[in-house]
mmCIF file of C-alpha atoms in Angstrom:
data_model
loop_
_atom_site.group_PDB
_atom_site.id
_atom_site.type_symbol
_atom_site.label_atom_id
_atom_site.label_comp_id
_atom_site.label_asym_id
_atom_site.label_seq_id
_atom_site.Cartn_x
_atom_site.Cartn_y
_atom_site.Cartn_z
ATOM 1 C CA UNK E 2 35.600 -64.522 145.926
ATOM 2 C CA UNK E 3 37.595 -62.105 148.300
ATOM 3 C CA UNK E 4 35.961 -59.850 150.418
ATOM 4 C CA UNK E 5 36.541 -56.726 151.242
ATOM 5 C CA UNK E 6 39.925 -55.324 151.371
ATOM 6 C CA UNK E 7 41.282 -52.676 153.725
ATOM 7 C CA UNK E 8 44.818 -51.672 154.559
ATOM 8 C CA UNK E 9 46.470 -50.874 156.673
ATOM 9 C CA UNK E 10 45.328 -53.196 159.593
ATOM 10 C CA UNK E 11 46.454 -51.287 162.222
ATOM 11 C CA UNK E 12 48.027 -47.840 162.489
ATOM 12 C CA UNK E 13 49.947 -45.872 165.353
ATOM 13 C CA UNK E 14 50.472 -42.217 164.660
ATOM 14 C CA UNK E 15 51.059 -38.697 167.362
ATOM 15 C CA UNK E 16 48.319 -36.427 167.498
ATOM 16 C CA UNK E 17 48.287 -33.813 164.644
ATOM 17 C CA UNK E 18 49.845 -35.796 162.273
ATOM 18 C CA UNK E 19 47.463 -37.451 158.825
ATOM 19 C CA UNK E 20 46.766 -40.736 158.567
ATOM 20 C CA UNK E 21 44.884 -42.505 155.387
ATOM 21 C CA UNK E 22 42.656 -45.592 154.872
ATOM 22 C CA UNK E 23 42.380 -47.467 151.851
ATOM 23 C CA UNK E 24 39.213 -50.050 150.987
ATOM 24 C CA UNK E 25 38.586 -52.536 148.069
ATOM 25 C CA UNK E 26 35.466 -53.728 148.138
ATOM 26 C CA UNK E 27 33.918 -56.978 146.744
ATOM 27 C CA UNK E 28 33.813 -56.679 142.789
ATOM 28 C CA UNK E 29 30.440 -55.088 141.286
ATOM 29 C CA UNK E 30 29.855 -53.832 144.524
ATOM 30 C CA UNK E 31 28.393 -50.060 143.772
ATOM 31 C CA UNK E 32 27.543 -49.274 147.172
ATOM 32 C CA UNK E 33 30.220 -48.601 149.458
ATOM 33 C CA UNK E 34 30.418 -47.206 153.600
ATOM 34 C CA UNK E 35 32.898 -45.793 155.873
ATOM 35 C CA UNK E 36 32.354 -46.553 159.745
ATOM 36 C CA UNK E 37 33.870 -45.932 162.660
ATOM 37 C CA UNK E 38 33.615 -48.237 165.755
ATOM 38 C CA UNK E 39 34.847 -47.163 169.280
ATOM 39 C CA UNK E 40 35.514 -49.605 171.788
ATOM 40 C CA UNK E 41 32.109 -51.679 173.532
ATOM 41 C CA UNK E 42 30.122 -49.435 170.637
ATOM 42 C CA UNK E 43 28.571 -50.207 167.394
ATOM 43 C CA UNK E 44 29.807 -49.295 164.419
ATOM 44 C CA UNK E 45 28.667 -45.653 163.378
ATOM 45 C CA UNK E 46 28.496 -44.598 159.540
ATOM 46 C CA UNK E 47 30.501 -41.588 158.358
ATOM 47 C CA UNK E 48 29.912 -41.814 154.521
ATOM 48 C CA UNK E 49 27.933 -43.915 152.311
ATOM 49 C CA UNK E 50 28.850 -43.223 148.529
ATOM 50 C CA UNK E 51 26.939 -44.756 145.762
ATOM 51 C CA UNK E 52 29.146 -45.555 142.696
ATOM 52 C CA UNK E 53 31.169 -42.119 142.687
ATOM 53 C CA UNK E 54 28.599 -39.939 144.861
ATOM 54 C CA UNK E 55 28.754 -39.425 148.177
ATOM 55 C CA UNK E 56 25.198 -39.091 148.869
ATOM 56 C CA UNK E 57 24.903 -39.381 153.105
ATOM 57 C CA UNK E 58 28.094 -37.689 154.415
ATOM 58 C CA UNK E 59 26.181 -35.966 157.456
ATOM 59 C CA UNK E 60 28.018 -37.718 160.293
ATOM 60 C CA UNK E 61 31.457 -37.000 158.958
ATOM 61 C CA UNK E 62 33.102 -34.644 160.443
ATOM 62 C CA UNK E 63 34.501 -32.403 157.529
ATOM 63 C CA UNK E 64 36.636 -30.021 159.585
ATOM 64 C CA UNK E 65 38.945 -33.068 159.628
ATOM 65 C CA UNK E 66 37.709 -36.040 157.825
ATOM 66 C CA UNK E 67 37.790 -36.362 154.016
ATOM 67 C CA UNK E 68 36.791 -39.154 152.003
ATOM 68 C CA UNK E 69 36.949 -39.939 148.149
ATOM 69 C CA UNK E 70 35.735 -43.323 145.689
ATOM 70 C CA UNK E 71 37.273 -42.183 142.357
ATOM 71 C CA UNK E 72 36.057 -44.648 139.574
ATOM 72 C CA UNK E 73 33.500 -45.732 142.089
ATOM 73 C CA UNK E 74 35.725 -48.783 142.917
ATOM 74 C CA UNK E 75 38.542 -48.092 145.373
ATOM 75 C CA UNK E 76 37.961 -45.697 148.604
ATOM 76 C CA UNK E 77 40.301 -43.897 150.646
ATOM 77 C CA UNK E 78 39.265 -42.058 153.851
ATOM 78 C CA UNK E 79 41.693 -39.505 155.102
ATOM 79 C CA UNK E 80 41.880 -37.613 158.979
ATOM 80 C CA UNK E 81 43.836 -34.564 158.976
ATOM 81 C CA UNK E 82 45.209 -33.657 161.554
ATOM 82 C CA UNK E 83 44.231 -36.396 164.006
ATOM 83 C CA UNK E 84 43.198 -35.835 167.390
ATOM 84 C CA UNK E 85 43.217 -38.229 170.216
ATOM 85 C CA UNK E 86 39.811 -38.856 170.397
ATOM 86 C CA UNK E 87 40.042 -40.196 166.695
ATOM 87 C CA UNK E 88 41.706 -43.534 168.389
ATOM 88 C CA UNK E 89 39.242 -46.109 167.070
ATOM 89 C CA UNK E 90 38.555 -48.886 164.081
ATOM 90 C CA UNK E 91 37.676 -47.709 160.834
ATOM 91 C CA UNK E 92 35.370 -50.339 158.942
ATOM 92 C CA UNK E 93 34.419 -50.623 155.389
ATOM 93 C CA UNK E 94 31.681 -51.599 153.895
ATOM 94 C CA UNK E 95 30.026 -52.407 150.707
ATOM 95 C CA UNK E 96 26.729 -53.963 149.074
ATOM 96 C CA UNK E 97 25.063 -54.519 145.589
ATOM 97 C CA UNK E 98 22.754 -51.670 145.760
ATOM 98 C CA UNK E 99 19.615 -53.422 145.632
ATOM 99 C CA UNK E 100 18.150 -50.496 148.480
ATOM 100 C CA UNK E 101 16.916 -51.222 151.479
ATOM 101 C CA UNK E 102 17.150 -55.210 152.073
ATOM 102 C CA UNK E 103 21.013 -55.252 151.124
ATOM 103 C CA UNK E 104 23.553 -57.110 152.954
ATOM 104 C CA UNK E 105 26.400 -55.469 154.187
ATOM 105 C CA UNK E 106 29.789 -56.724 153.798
ATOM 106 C CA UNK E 107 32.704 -55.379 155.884
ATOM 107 C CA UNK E 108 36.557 -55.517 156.331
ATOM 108 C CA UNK E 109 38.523 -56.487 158.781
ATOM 109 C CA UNK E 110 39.261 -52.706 159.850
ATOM 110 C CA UNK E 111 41.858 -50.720 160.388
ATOM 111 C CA UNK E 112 42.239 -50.092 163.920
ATOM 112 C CA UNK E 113 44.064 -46.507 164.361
ATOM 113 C CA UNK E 114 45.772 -45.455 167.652
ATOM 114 C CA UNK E 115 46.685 -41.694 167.921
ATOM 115 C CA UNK E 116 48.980 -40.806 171.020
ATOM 116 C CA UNK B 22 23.654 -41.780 167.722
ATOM 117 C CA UNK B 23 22.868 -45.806 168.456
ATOM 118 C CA UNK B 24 19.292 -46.137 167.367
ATOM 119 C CA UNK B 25 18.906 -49.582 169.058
ATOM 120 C CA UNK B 26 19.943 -50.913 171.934
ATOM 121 C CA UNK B 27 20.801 -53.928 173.043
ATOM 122 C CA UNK B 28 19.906 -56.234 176.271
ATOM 123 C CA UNK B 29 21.696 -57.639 178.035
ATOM 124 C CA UNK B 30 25.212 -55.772 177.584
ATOM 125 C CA UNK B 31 26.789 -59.262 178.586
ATOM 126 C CA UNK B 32 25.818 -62.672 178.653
ATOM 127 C CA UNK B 33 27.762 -66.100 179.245
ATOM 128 C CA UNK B 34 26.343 -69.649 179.108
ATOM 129 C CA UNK B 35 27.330 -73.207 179.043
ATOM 130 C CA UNK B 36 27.407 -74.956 175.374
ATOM 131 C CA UNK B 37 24.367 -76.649 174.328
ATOM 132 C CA UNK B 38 22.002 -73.654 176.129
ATOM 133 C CA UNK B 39 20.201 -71.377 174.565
ATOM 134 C CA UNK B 40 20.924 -67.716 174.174
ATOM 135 C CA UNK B 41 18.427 -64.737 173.907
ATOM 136 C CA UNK B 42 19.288 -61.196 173.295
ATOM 137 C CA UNK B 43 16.848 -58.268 173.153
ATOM 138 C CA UNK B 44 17.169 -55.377 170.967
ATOM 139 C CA UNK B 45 15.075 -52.175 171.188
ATOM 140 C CA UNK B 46 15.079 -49.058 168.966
ATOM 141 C CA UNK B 47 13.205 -45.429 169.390
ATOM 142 C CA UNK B 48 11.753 -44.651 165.360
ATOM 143 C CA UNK B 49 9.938 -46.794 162.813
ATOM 144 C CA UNK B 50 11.787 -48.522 160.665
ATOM 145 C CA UNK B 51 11.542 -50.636 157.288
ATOM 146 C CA UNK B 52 13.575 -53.919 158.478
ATOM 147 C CA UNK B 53 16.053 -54.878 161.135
ATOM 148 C CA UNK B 54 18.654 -56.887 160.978
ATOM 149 C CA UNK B 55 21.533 -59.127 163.554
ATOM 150 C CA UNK B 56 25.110 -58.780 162.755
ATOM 151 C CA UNK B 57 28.134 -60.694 164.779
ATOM 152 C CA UNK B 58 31.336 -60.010 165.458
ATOM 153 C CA UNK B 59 34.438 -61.666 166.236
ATOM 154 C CA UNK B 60 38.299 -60.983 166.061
ATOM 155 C CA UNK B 61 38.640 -63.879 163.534
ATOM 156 C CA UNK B 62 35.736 -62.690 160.908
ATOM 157 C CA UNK B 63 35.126 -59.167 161.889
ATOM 158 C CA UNK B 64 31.403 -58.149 161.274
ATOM 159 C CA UNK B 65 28.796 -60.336 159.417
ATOM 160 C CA UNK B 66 25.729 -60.335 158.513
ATOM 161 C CA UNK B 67 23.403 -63.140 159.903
ATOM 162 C CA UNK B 68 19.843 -62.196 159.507
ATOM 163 C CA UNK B 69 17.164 -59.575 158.066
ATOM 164 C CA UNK B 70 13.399 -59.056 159.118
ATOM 165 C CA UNK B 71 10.853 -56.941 157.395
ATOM 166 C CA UNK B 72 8.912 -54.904 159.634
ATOM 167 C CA UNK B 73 5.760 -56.649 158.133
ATOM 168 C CA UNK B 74 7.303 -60.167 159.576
ATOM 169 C CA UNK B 75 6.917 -61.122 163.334
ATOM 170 C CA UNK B 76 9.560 -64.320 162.867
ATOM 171 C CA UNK B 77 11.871 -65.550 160.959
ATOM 172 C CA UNK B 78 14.355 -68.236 161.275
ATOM 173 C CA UNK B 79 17.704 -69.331 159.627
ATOM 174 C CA UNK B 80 19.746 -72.308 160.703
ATOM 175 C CA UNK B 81 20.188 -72.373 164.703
ATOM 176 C CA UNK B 82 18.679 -68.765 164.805
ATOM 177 C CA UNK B 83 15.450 -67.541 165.469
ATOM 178 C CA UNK B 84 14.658 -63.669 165.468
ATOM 179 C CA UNK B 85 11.186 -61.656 166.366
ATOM 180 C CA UNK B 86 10.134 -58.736 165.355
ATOM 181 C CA UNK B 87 7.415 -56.470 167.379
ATOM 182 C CA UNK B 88 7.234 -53.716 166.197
ATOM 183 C CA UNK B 89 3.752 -52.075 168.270
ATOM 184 C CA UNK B 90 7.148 -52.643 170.825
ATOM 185 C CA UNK B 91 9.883 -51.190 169.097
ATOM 186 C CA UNK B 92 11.535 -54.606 169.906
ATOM 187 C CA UNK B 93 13.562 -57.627 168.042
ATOM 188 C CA UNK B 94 14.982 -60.787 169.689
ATOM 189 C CA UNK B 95 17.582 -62.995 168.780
ATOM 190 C CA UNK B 96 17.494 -66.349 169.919
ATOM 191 C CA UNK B 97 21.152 -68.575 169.451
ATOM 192 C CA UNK B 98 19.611 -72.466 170.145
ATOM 193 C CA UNK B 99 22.084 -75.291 171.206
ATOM 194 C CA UNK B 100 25.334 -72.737 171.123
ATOM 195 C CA UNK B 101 28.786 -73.595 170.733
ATOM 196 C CA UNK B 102 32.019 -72.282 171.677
ATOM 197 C CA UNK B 103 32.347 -70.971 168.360
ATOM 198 C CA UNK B 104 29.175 -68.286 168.804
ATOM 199 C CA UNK B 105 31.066 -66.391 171.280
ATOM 200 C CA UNK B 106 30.677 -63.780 169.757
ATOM 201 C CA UNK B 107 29.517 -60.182 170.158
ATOM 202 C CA UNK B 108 25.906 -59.715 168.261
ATOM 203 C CA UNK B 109 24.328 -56.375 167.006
ATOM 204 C CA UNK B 110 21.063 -55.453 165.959
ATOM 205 C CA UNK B 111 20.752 -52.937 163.108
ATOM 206 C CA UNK B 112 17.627 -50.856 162.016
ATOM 207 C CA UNK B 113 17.087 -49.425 158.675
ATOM 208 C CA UNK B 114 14.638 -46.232 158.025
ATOM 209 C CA UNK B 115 15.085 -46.245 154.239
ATOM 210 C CA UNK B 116 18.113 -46.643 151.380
ATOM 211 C CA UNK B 117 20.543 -48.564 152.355
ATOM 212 C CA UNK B 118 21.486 -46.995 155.918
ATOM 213 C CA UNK B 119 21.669 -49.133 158.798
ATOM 214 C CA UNK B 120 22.022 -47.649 162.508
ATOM 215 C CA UNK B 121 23.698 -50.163 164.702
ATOM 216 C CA UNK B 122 23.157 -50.595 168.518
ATOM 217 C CA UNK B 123 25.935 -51.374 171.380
ATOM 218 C CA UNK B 124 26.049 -54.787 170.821
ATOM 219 C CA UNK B 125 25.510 -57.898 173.676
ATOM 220 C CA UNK B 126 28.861 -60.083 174.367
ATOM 221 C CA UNK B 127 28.060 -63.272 174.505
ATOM 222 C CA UNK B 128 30.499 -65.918 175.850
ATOM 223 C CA UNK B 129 29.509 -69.452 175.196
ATOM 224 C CA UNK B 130 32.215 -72.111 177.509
ATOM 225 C CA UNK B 131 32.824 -75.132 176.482
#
């Protein structure tokens, strides 16, 4: 079974510019997360959407950050316009949905270097 | 914000020892869990306790739970090379929202 899916793996843009991420996750998967992971830090969660609904999107920060899981399958996070202090990896996540004992299940990450 | 926080920030050890790492974390919480991380599999999940368990084991791991401390430990027995590794404790308060600490780097020489 493949995991779960995220492109692109790494990312170089200039400051100001918009950068997306894409995520697949594992097949009958309803829950899906966005996190971001700074260097010698644990991940932090931006967005958690169940099926289509985003229903914890507190820590993202929407000045900048949007996020979207249309069909509740496929997610794409978007930063616009990056800032330096956006450098950083960008996991996904997903899980079953079966509440509060669910295993997460991340991607490799997309690690995103503004300049 | 890092709800739990790992001890020690570092740790490296000869293969075949044992390796401990503490976790700690401020609110109450309904189980914890122990992720690891490595450039060749990126973040996995290795093991969940309930806050109404003290122990639990699985495989070469062995993870407490105090929770009168607002503590967890993770205990690696007879490591290998292949555990370096950097490990991650992970509380959940309800849903399916986990809150993961710093992490502990663990280096395990052959």
């Amino acid at each position: 079974e493949a995991g779960v899916v995220q492109s692109p793996r790494y990312k170089i843009i200039e400051k100001k510019q918009p950068v997306a991420f894409w995520c697949n996750p594992i097949s009958g998967h309803n829950t899906l997360y966005w996190y971001l992971q700074n260097l010698g830090q644990g991940p932090e969660l931006l967005i958690r959407y169940e099926n289509e609904e985003a229903v914890d999107d507190s820590q993202l920060p929407k000045d900048r950050f949007s996020a979207e899981r249309l069909k509740g399958v496929d997610s794409t996070l978007k930063i616009q316009p990056a800032e330096l202090g956006d450098s950083a990896v960008y996991l996904c996540a997903s899980s079953l949905a079966r509440g509060q004992e669910d295993t997460q299940y991340f991607g490799p990450g997309t690690r995103l270097t503004v300049l | 914000s890092q709800q739990g926080e790992e001890d020690p920030q570092a740790l490296s050890i000869q293969e075949g020892e044992n390796a401990t790492m503490n976790c700690s974390y401020k609110t109450s919480i309904n189980n914890l869990q122990w992720y690891r991380q490595n450039s060749g599999r990126g973040l996995v999940h290795l093991i969940l306790i309930r806050s109404n368990e003290r122990e639990k084991h699985s495989g070469r791991l062995r993870v407490t739970l105090d929770t009168s401390k607002k503590s967890s430990s993770l205990l690696i027995t007879a490591s290998r090379a292949a555990d370096t590794a950097s490990y991650f404790c992970a509380t959940n308060r309800g849903y399916s929202t986990l809150t993961f600490g710093k992490g502990t780097m663990l280096l395990v020489s052959p």
